[in-house]
Amino acid sequence: MESGKPSLLKNFLVRLLLFGVLIIGVRFAYVVTVTGESCTVGNFCFFSLPENLSFVMSGAGGGASAVVGSDAVPSSSAAGSLRRDLYTSKDWIKAANFYSSIFQDLISHGYLSPESKSLCVETPKGQEVFALKEIGVSDSVGIFKKASKPLVISGEAHRMPFKDNTFDFIFSGGGRLDKSPRPLDVASEIVRTLKPEGYAVVHIGAKDTYSFNSFLGLFNCCNLLTIRDIEGYDSSMPYIREMVLKKECVFLSHGIQKPHGNSGNSKCSVPGYKQDLVRKAEPLIKEEPLKPWITLKRNMQNVKYLSSMADISFKNRYVYVDVGARSYGSSIGSWFKKQYPKQNKTFQVYAIEADKTFHEEYEKKKKQVTLLPFAAWVKNETLSFEINRDPGDKVTDKGRGMGRIQPGKGKIQQVNSKGRFDGEVDKIQGFDFANWLKNTVTEKDFVVMKMDVEGTEFDLIPRLFETGAICLIDEIFLECHYNRWQRCCPGQRSEKYEKTYGQCLELFTELRQSGVLVHQWW
């Protein structure tokens, strides 16, 4: 009977051991799978490598190499032990070695010091943070949507969990700002959390001049100190443009107040990098075409779109404004939606159309297009809106003549080629288009405009220059109306417009000489 006691004790110990193993297994699964934490010894994850293991970082980009041992690993009292199953991988070591070389160079130029309180933005694996700690910048942390402790905490780059003016040094590497869907918000958060006189260093892919200046425009209150092109450490980003920015202002309240529009009334000058794009554009048609309805339409095949010549990634919003839109299918649906190269960006579309015949169609498209049922004009006032069409034509997109506005309240007398007045005159509301534009978009937005306003372009374009609103437009597709040769009546010019082709050519030339990328629309 007594021989059963050792057996009972043995069973008890076995069950206790199995229970202990179960507890450790559950804990391991919870830490790694549920919380997304690092697998550390303190969290019962005994699959890590020993604390005293040393390994070598060598052969990485930047020409630097480093021996990393137990002394280089943050202690458990400071940040906990590292996930060596990840941190000893070849790619991880190569990246950490590359960033170590970058940071040592920044220290030599005085942009970074061992005393700098530092932040690495959007660092999923923490190589940048490790490199900072390795060279002696111990007060460093990274941020990413999923934590990877002890180097990286959880947080969104466009809404960082830090107070204003917290860091002396902020780094964004890997070209991650290139891919951000909210680059302005990320840049604003970098500036907000950076101390006055602090330094922000950002790596982006080697870019064209347009995208480079768009990038700089994201950083309010920062001056560009240096820029250099360096070789990357892997094939995904073979070339890197490094920019060092210095914060030159102080924020007195949390966050950066970003104005929705440009409320100033001063004139602007189009920057030189936009003028460079104009020089690459298709040439203007110097000779008046005998069949403009054919020549101008064919010329659209030669158009060099801005978004095919430059990267538009570093813009806050993407906006298309169709002035004189007519029906949805006239140009928005048939041309812009299908043909304009958008670089996978989602555009906010505005249709400005005074002819109420087309308003019902836009009501059905209100999720895709914002309709402004007014006439674009130089000020807010009531206008006479003339619609010219042949008798018997149905009021449709094809049969209805183009609408033309006239200031004042007097009755318009318009006759057709047969001496009859076939028009309709409505009273509609005109609005200050330049003022609306300045209150709707900013220089940080990418704005494309098509304008087909039946001769009113000779009033609207000068107004855009006068107010400075012209500088908010990146690209214009303009139809200029003049007394062109008639399709119906060979040898006869249109009596509807007084301007000549020469005056239209002067308008296009003035826009281009001012640095505005304008194309001849038909």
Coordinates of C-alpha atoms in Angstrom, one line a residue:
M1 CA 0.0 0.0 0.0
E2 CA 2.9 2.4 0.8
S3 CA 4.4 1.8 -2.7
G4 CA 1.6 3.9 -4.1
K5 CA 2.7 7.1 -2.4
P6 CA 5.8 7.7 -4.6
S7 CA 3.7 7.1 -7.7
L8 CA 1.1 9.6 -6.5
L9 CA 3.8 12.2 -5.8
K10 CA 5.4 11.6 -9.2
N11 CA 2.0 12.1 -11.0
F12 CA 1.5 15.3 -9.0
L13 CA 5.0 16.7 -10.0
V14 CA 4.4 15.8 -13.6
R15 CA 1.1 17.6 -13.7
L16 CA 2.6 20.6 -12.0
L17 CA 5.4 20.7 -14.5
L18 CA 3.0 20.4 -17.4
F19 CA 0.8 23.2 -15.9
G20 CA 3.9 25.4 -15.7
V21 CA 4.8 24.8 -19.3
L22 CA 1.2 25.6 -20.3
I23 CA 1.3 28.9 -18.4
I24 CA 4.6 29.9 -20.1
G25 CA 3.2 28.9 -23.5
V26 CA 0.1 31.0 -23.0
R27 CA 2.2 33.9 -21.8
F28 CA 4.4 33.7 -24.8
A29 CA 1.5 33.6 -27.2
Y30 CA -0.1 36.6 -25.5
V31 CA 3.1 38.7 -25.5
V32 CA 4.1 38.0 -29.1
T33 CA 0.7 37.6 -30.9
V34 CA -1.8 39.7 -29.0
T35 CA 0.2 42.7 -27.7
G36 CA 2.8 42.8 -30.5
E37 CA 5.6 43.2 -27.9
S38 CA 9.2 42.0 -28.3
C39 CA 10.1 38.5 -27.3
T40 CA 12.2 39.2 -24.2
V41 CA 13.4 37.1 -21.3
G42 CA 11.4 39.2 -18.9
N43 CA 8.2 38.3 -20.8
F44 CA 8.9 34.5 -20.4
C45 CA 10.1 34.2 -24.0
F46 CA 13.1 32.0 -23.6
F47 CA 13.7 31.6 -27.3
S48 CA 16.0 34.7 -27.4
L49 CA 19.7 34.5 -27.6
P50 CA 21.9 34.8 -24.5
E51 CA 22.6 38.3 -23.1
N52 CA 26.3 38.0 -23.5
L53 CA 26.3 37.0 -27.2
S54 CA 28.4 39.2 -29.5
F55 CA 28.0 39.6 -33.2
V56 CA 29.6 41.7 -35.9
M57 CA 28.0 44.3 -38.2
S58 CA 30.0 44.6 -41.3
G59 CA 29.9 45.2 -45.1
A60 CA 26.9 47.5 -45.0
G61 CA 26.3 50.7 -47.0
G62 CA 28.0 53.9 -46.0
G63 CA 31.4 52.3 -45.5
A64 CA 31.1 51.8 -41.7
S65 CA 31.3 48.7 -39.7
A66 CA 30.7 48.1 -36.0
V67 CA 31.2 45.3 -33.5
V68 CA 28.1 44.9 -31.4
G69 CA 28.3 43.0 -28.1
S70 CA 26.6 43.0 -24.8
D71 CA 27.8 46.5 -24.0
A72 CA 26.1 47.9 -27.1
V73 CA 22.7 46.4 -26.2
P74 CA 20.5 48.6 -24.1
S75 CA 20.3 47.2 -20.6
S76 CA 17.1 45.8 -19.1
S77 CA 16.9 48.8 -16.7
A78 CA 17.0 51.2 -19.7
A79 CA 15.0 49.6 -22.5
G80 CA 15.0 45.9 -22.1
S81 CA 16.9 43.3 -24.1
L82 CA 16.6 43.2 -27.9
R83 CA 14.9 40.7 -30.1
R84 CA 18.1 39.1 -31.4
D85 CA 16.2 36.6 -33.6
L86 CA 15.3 39.8 -35.7
Y87 CA 18.3 42.0 -34.8
T88 CA 20.9 39.5 -35.9
S89 CA 19.4 39.1 -39.4
K90 CA 21.7 40.1 -42.3
D91 CA 19.3 42.8 -43.7
W92 CA 18.7 44.3 -40.2
I93 CA 22.4 44.6 -39.5
K94 CA 23.0 46.1 -43.0
A95 CA 20.4 48.8 -42.4
A96 CA 21.6 49.5 -38.8
N97 CA 25.2 49.8 -40.1
F98 CA 24.1 52.2 -42.9
Y99 CA 22.2 54.5 -40.4
S100 CA 25.1 54.4 -38.0
S101 CA 27.3 55.9 -40.7
I102 CA 24.7 58.5 -41.5
F103 CA 24.3 59.6 -37.9
Q104 CA 28.1 59.8 -37.3
D105 CA 28.3 62.1 -40.3
L106 CA 25.5 64.3 -38.9
I107 CA 27.3 64.5 -35.5
S108 CA 30.5 65.6 -37.3
H109 CA 28.6 68.5 -38.9
G110 CA 26.9 69.5 -35.6
Y111 CA 23.3 68.6 -36.4
L112 CA 23.3 65.8 -33.8
S113 CA 25.0 65.2 -30.5
P114 CA 25.1 62.5 -27.8
E115 CA 22.9 64.8 -25.7
S116 CA 20.2 65.2 -28.3
K117 CA 16.8 63.9 -27.4
S118 CA 16.0 62.1 -30.6
L119 CA 13.0 60.6 -32.4
C120 CA 12.9 58.3 -35.5
V121 CA 9.6 58.5 -37.4
E122 CA 7.9 55.5 -39.0
T123 CA 10.6 53.0 -38.2
P124 CA 9.0 49.5 -38.2
K125 CA 12.1 47.6 -37.2
G126 CA 14.0 50.1 -35.2
Q127 CA 17.4 50.0 -37.0
E128 CA 17.6 53.8 -36.9
V129 CA 17.0 53.9 -33.1
F130 CA 19.6 51.1 -32.5
A131 CA 22.1 53.0 -34.6
L132 CA 21.6 56.2 -32.6
K133 CA 22.1 54.3 -29.3
E134 CA 25.1 52.5 -30.7
I135 CA 27.0 55.7 -31.4
G136 CA 26.1 57.2 -28.0
V137 CA 22.8 59.1 -28.5
S138 CA 21.1 57.2 -25.7
D139 CA 17.9 59.3 -25.3
S140 CA 16.4 58.0 -28.5
V141 CA 13.1 56.3 -29.4
G142 CA 11.2 55.3 -32.6
I143 CA 7.5 55.5 -33.4
F144 CA 5.5 53.1 -35.6
K145 CA 1.8 52.0 -35.7
K146 CA 2.9 48.7 -34.2
A147 CA 5.4 48.7 -31.3
S148 CA 8.6 46.8 -31.4
K149 CA 10.0 47.3 -27.9
P150 CA 12.3 48.4 -26.5
L151 CA 13.3 50.5 -29.5
V152 CA 9.9 51.5 -31.0
I153 CA 6.7 52.5 -29.4
S154 CA 3.2 52.5 -30.9
G155 CA 1.9 55.7 -32.5
E156 CA 0.8 57.3 -35.8
A157 CA 3.2 59.6 -37.6
H158 CA 0.4 62.0 -38.5
R159 CA -0.7 62.2 -34.9
M160 CA 2.3 61.7 -32.6
P161 CA 1.8 61.2 -28.9
F162 CA 4.4 63.8 -27.8
K163 CA 4.1 67.4 -26.6
D164 CA 5.1 70.4 -28.5
N165 CA 8.9 71.2 -28.7
T166 CA 10.0 67.8 -27.3
F167 CA 12.9 66.7 -29.4
D168 CA 16.3 68.1 -30.4
F169 CA 16.6 65.8 -33.4
I170 CA 14.0 64.1 -35.6
F171 CA 14.8 61.6 -38.4
S172 CA 12.6 60.1 -41.1
G173 CA 14.5 57.6 -43.2
G174 CA 13.8 54.9 -45.7
G175 CA 11.9 57.3 -48.1
R176 CA 8.8 56.6 -46.0
L177 CA 7.5 60.1 -46.3
D178 CA 7.4 59.5 -50.1
K179 CA 4.7 56.8 -49.5
S180 CA 2.7 58.6 -46.8
P181 CA -0.9 59.2 -47.8
R182 CA -0.8 62.3 -45.5
P183 CA 2.6 63.9 -46.0
L184 CA 1.5 67.4 -44.8
D185 CA 0.2 66.1 -41.5
V186 CA 3.4 64.1 -40.9
A187 CA 5.6 67.1 -41.7
S188 CA 3.4 69.3 -39.5
E189 CA 3.8 66.8 -36.6
I190 CA 7.6 66.7 -37.1
V191 CA 7.7 70.5 -36.9
R192 CA 5.4 70.6 -33.9
T193 CA 7.3 68.2 -31.8
L194 CA 10.8 69.6 -32.8
K195 CA 12.3 72.1 -30.4
P196 CA 13.1 75.6 -31.7
E197 CA 16.6 75.5 -33.3
G198 CA 16.2 71.7 -33.5
Y199 CA 17.1 69.7 -36.6
A200 CA 15.0 67.5 -38.8
V201 CA 16.7 65.1 -41.2
V202 CA 14.6 63.5 -43.9
H203 CA 15.5 60.9 -46.6
I204 CA 13.4 60.8 -49.7
G205 CA 13.9 59.1 -53.1
A206 CA 16.0 61.2 -55.6
K207 CA 13.3 63.5 -57.0
D208 CA 12.7 66.0 -59.7
T209 CA 12.9 69.7 -58.9
Y210 CA 9.1 70.1 -58.8
S211 CA 8.6 67.4 -56.1
F212 CA 11.6 68.6 -54.2
N213 CA 10.1 72.1 -53.8
S214 CA 6.7 70.6 -53.0
F215 CA 8.4 68.6 -50.2
L216 CA 10.1 71.7 -48.8
G217 CA 6.7 73.5 -48.8
L218 CA 5.3 71.0 -46.3
F219 CA 7.6 72.2 -43.5
N220 CA 6.4 75.5 -42.1
C221 CA 8.9 77.5 -40.0
C222 CA 11.9 75.4 -41.2
N223 CA 14.9 76.5 -43.3
L224 CA 16.8 74.1 -45.5
L225 CA 20.4 73.9 -44.4
T226 CA 22.0 71.3 -46.6
I227 CA 21.0 68.8 -49.2
R228 CA 23.0 65.9 -50.6
D229 CA 22.4 62.8 -52.7
I230 CA 23.8 59.5 -51.2
E231 CA 23.8 55.9 -52.2
G232 CA 21.2 53.7 -50.5
Y233 CA 21.8 50.4 -48.9
D234 CA 19.3 48.2 -50.9
S235 CA 17.8 47.9 -54.3
S236 CA 14.4 49.3 -53.2
M237 CA 15.9 52.7 -52.7
P238 CA 19.3 52.9 -54.6
Y239 CA 19.6 56.6 -54.3
I240 CA 18.5 58.9 -51.5
R241 CA 18.2 62.6 -51.2
E242 CA 19.0 63.8 -47.6
M243 CA 17.8 67.1 -46.4
V244 CA 18.7 68.8 -43.1
L245 CA 16.1 71.3 -41.9
K246 CA 16.3 73.7 -38.9
K247 CA 13.2 74.9 -37.0
E248 CA 13.2 78.7 -36.8
C249 CA 9.9 79.5 -34.9
V250 CA 8.1 78.7 -31.7
F251 CA 4.6 77.3 -31.3
L252 CA 2.6 78.7 -28.4
S253 CA -0.2 76.1 -28.5
H254 CA -0.6 72.5 -29.4
G255 CA -0.5 71.7 -33.1
I256 CA 0.0 73.8 -36.2
Q257 CA -2.8 75.9 -37.5
K258 CA -2.9 75.2 -41.2
P259 CA -5.0 77.8 -43.1
H260 CA -7.5 76.3 -45.4
G261 CA -6.8 78.9 -48.1
N262 CA -4.5 81.8 -49.0
S263 CA -6.2 84.8 -47.6
G264 CA -3.6 87.3 -48.7
N265 CA -4.2 89.7 -51.5
S266 CA -0.7 90.3 -52.7
K267 CA 0.5 89.4 -56.1
C268 CA 2.8 86.3 -56.4
S269 CA 5.6 85.3 -58.7
V270 CA 5.7 81.9 -60.2
P271 CA 8.9 80.1 -59.0
G272 CA 11.7 79.1 -61.3
Y273 CA 11.1 75.3 -61.0
K274 CA 7.7 75.8 -62.5
Q275 CA 9.2 77.8 -65.4
D276 CA 11.5 74.8 -66.1
L277 CA 8.5 72.6 -66.6
V278 CA 7.0 75.2 -69.0
R279 CA 10.1 74.9 -71.2
K280 CA 9.5 71.2 -71.5
A281 CA 5.9 71.6 -72.6
E282 CA 4.6 71.0 -76.1
P283 CA 5.0 74.1 -78.3
L284 CA 2.1 76.5 -78.9
I285 CA 0.5 76.5 -82.3
K286 CA 1.8 79.8 -83.8
E287 CA -0.1 79.8 -87.0
E288 CA -3.9 80.1 -86.9
P289 CA -5.5 76.8 -87.9
L290 CA -7.9 76.8 -90.8
K291 CA -9.9 74.0 -89.1
P292 CA -9.4 74.7 -85.4
W293 CA -12.0 72.1 -84.4
I294 CA -9.6 69.4 -85.9
T295 CA -6.2 70.9 -85.3
L296 CA -6.7 71.8 -81.6
K297 CA -8.3 68.5 -80.8
R298 CA -5.4 66.6 -82.4
N299 CA -2.9 68.8 -80.6
M300 CA -4.1 67.2 -77.3
Q301 CA -2.2 64.1 -78.3
N302 CA 1.0 66.1 -78.0
V303 CA 0.3 67.5 -74.6
K304 CA 3.0 67.0 -71.9
Y305 CA 1.0 66.7 -68.7
L306 CA 2.7 68.1 -65.6
S307 CA 2.0 64.8 -63.8
S308 CA 3.9 62.9 -66.5
M309 CA 6.9 65.2 -66.2
A310 CA 7.1 65.4 -62.4
D311 CA 6.3 63.5 -59.2
I312 CA 3.3 65.0 -57.4
S313 CA 3.5 62.9 -54.2
F314 CA 4.3 65.7 -51.8
K315 CA 1.0 67.6 -52.1
N316 CA -1.6 67.9 -49.5
R317 CA -4.7 67.5 -51.7
Y318 CA -5.4 66.9 -55.4
V319 CA -8.0 69.2 -56.9
Y320 CA -9.5 69.5 -60.4
V321 CA -11.6 72.6 -61.2
D322 CA -13.7 72.5 -64.4
V323 CA -14.7 76.1 -65.2
G324 CA -17.6 76.0 -67.7
A325 CA -18.1 72.3 -67.2
R326 CA -21.3 71.8 -69.1
S327 CA -22.4 68.1 -68.6
Y328 CA -20.5 65.6 -66.6
G329 CA -19.6 63.7 -69.8
S330 CA -18.4 66.8 -71.6
S331 CA -14.9 66.8 -70.1
I332 CA -14.9 65.5 -66.5
G333 CA -16.1 62.0 -67.4
S334 CA -14.8 61.7 -70.9
W335 CA -11.4 63.3 -70.5
F336 CA -10.2 64.0 -66.9
K337 CA -11.4 60.7 -65.3
K338 CA -10.1 58.6 -68.2
Q339 CA -7.1 60.3 -69.6
Y340 CA -5.4 62.7 -67.2
P341 CA -2.4 60.9 -65.5
K342 CA -3.2 61.0 -61.8
Q343 CA -0.4 59.0 -60.3
N344 CA -2.9 56.9 -58.4
K345 CA -4.1 60.1 -56.5
T346 CA -7.7 60.8 -55.6
F347 CA -8.8 64.2 -56.9
Q348 CA -11.5 66.3 -55.5
V349 CA -13.5 67.6 -58.5
Y350 CA -15.4 70.9 -58.7
A351 CA -17.7 71.7 -61.6
I352 CA -18.5 75.3 -62.2
E353 CA -21.5 75.6 -64.5
A354 CA -24.2 78.3 -64.7
D355 CA -26.5 76.6 -67.2
K356 CA -29.2 75.1 -65.0
T357 CA -30.0 72.6 -67.7
F358 CA -27.0 70.5 -66.5
H359 CA -27.6 70.8 -62.8
E360 CA -29.9 67.8 -62.4
E361 CA -27.2 65.5 -63.8
Y362 CA -24.7 66.8 -61.2
E363 CA -27.2 66.1 -58.5
K364 CA -26.8 62.4 -59.3
K365 CA -23.0 62.8 -59.3
K366 CA -22.7 64.7 -56.1
K367 CA -20.6 62.0 -54.4
Q368 CA -18.1 62.4 -57.2
V369 CA -18.3 66.1 -58.1
T370 CA -19.0 69.3 -56.2
L371 CA -21.2 71.6 -58.3
L372 CA -21.0 75.3 -58.1
P373 CA -24.2 76.4 -60.0
F374 CA -22.9 79.9 -60.8
A375 CA -20.9 81.7 -63.4
A376 CA -17.2 82.3 -62.8
W377 CA -16.6 86.0 -62.9
V378 CA -14.4 88.8 -61.5
K379 CA -16.8 89.8 -58.7
N380 CA -20.0 88.9 -57.1
E381 CA -22.9 90.3 -59.1
T382 CA -26.0 89.4 -61.1
L383 CA -25.3 88.6 -64.8
S384 CA -27.2 88.0 -68.0
F385 CA -26.5 84.5 -69.2
E386 CA -26.9 84.0 -72.9
I387 CA -27.5 80.6 -74.5
N388 CA -27.3 80.6 -78.2
R389 CA -28.8 77.6 -80.2
D390 CA -30.7 77.0 -83.4
P391 CA -34.5 76.8 -83.4
G392 CA -35.8 73.3 -83.1
D393 CA -32.7 72.0 -81.3
K394 CA -33.5 69.9 -78.2
V395 CA -32.0 71.3 -75.1
T396 CA -29.3 68.6 -74.7
D397 CA -25.6 68.6 -74.3
K398 CA -25.0 68.4 -78.0
G399 CA -27.8 70.6 -79.2
R400 CA -27.5 73.3 -76.6
G401 CA -25.1 76.2 -77.5
M402 CA -22.4 77.3 -75.2
G403 CA -23.5 79.7 -72.5
R404 CA -22.0 83.2 -72.4
I405 CA -22.2 85.7 -69.6
Q406 CA -22.6 89.5 -69.9
P407 CA -22.3 91.9 -67.0
G408 CA -25.2 94.3 -66.3
K409 CA -28.9 93.9 -66.7
G410 CA -29.5 95.2 -70.2
K411 CA -31.1 92.9 -72.8
I412 CA -28.6 91.2 -75.1
Q413 CA -29.3 91.4 -78.8
Q414 CA -27.7 88.5 -80.6
V415 CA -28.3 87.4 -84.2
N416 CA -27.3 84.3 -86.0
S417 CA -25.8 84.0 -89.4
K418 CA -29.3 84.2 -90.9
G419 CA -30.1 87.5 -89.1
R420 CA -32.3 85.9 -86.4
F421 CA -31.8 86.0 -82.6
D422 CA -32.0 82.4 -81.5
G423 CA -30.7 82.9 -77.9
E424 CA -32.2 82.6 -74.5
V425 CA -31.2 85.0 -71.7
D426 CA -31.4 84.2 -68.1
K427 CA -30.4 86.1 -65.0
I428 CA -27.8 84.2 -63.0
Q429 CA -25.4 84.8 -60.2
G430 CA -21.7 85.4 -60.9
F431 CA -19.1 85.0 -58.2
D432 CA -15.5 86.2 -57.7
F433 CA -13.7 83.1 -59.0
A434 CA -10.2 84.2 -58.0
N435 CA -11.3 84.9 -54.4
W436 CA -13.1 81.5 -54.3
L437 CA -10.0 79.8 -55.5
K438 CA -7.8 81.5 -52.8
N439 CA -10.2 80.4 -50.1
T440 CA -10.5 76.8 -51.4
V441 CA -7.0 75.7 -52.2
T442 CA -3.4 76.5 -51.0
E443 CA 0.0 76.4 -52.5
K444 CA 0.4 72.9 -50.8
D445 CA -2.4 71.5 -53.0
F446 CA -2.0 70.2 -56.5
V447 CA -4.5 72.1 -58.7
V448 CA -5.5 71.3 -62.3
M449 CA -8.0 73.6 -64.1
K450 CA -9.8 73.4 -67.3
M451 CA -11.4 76.7 -68.5
D452 CA -14.0 77.0 -71.3
V453 CA -15.9 80.2 -70.6
E454 CA -16.9 81.5 -74.0
G455 CA -14.6 84.6 -74.1
T456 CA -14.7 85.4 -70.4
E457 CA -11.1 84.1 -70.2
F458 CA -10.0 87.6 -71.2
D459 CA -11.5 88.9 -67.9
L460 CA -10.8 85.9 -65.6
I461 CA -7.1 85.4 -66.4
P462 CA -6.0 89.0 -65.7
R463 CA -8.0 88.8 -62.5
L464 CA -6.1 85.6 -61.4
F465 CA -2.8 87.5 -62.0
E466 CA -4.0 90.6 -60.2
T467 CA -5.0 88.7 -57.1
G468 CA -2.1 86.2 -57.1
A469 CA -4.5 83.3 -57.4
I470 CA -2.7 82.2 -60.6
C471 CA 0.2 80.9 -58.4
L472 CA -2.2 78.3 -56.8
I473 CA -2.8 76.6 -60.2
D474 CA -0.3 74.0 -61.3
E475 CA -1.7 73.3 -64.7
I476 CA -4.3 75.0 -67.0
F477 CA -6.2 73.6 -70.0
L478 CA -7.6 76.8 -71.7
E479 CA -9.9 77.2 -74.6
C480 CA -9.4 80.7 -76.1
H481 CA -12.4 82.0 -78.0
Y482 CA -11.8 84.2 -81.1
N483 CA -13.4 85.0 -84.5
R484 CA -12.3 81.6 -85.9
W485 CA -13.2 80.2 -89.3
Q486 CA -16.6 78.5 -89.3
R487 CA -17.2 74.8 -90.0
C488 CA -20.6 75.4 -91.4
C489 CA -19.7 78.3 -93.7
P490 CA -16.2 78.1 -95.4
G491 CA -14.6 81.5 -95.8
Q492 CA -16.6 83.1 -92.9
R493 CA -15.5 83.9 -89.4
S494 CA -17.5 83.7 -86.2
E495 CA -19.3 86.9 -85.4
K496 CA -19.8 85.8 -81.8
Y497 CA -16.3 86.8 -80.6
E498 CA -14.3 89.9 -81.3
K499 CA -10.9 88.6 -80.3
T500 CA -8.4 87.4 -82.9
Y501 CA -6.2 84.3 -82.9
G502 CA -3.3 86.6 -82.4
Q503 CA -4.8 87.9 -79.2
C504 CA -5.3 84.4 -78.0
L505 CA -1.7 83.5 -78.8
E506 CA -0.6 86.5 -76.7
L507 CA -2.7 85.3 -73.8
F508 CA -1.1 81.8 -73.9
T509 CA 2.4 83.3 -74.4
E510 CA 2.0 85.6 -71.4
L511 CA 0.9 82.7 -69.2
R512 CA 3.9 80.6 -70.2
Q513 CA 6.3 83.4 -69.9
S514 CA 5.0 83.9 -66.3
G515 CA 5.8 80.3 -65.5
V516 CA 2.2 79.0 -65.8
L517 CA 1.9 75.6 -67.5
V518 CA -1.0 76.2 -69.9
H519 CA -2.2 74.0 -72.8
Q520 CA -4.4 74.9 -75.8
W521 CA -7.8 73.3 -75.3
W522 CA -10.3 72.9 -78.1

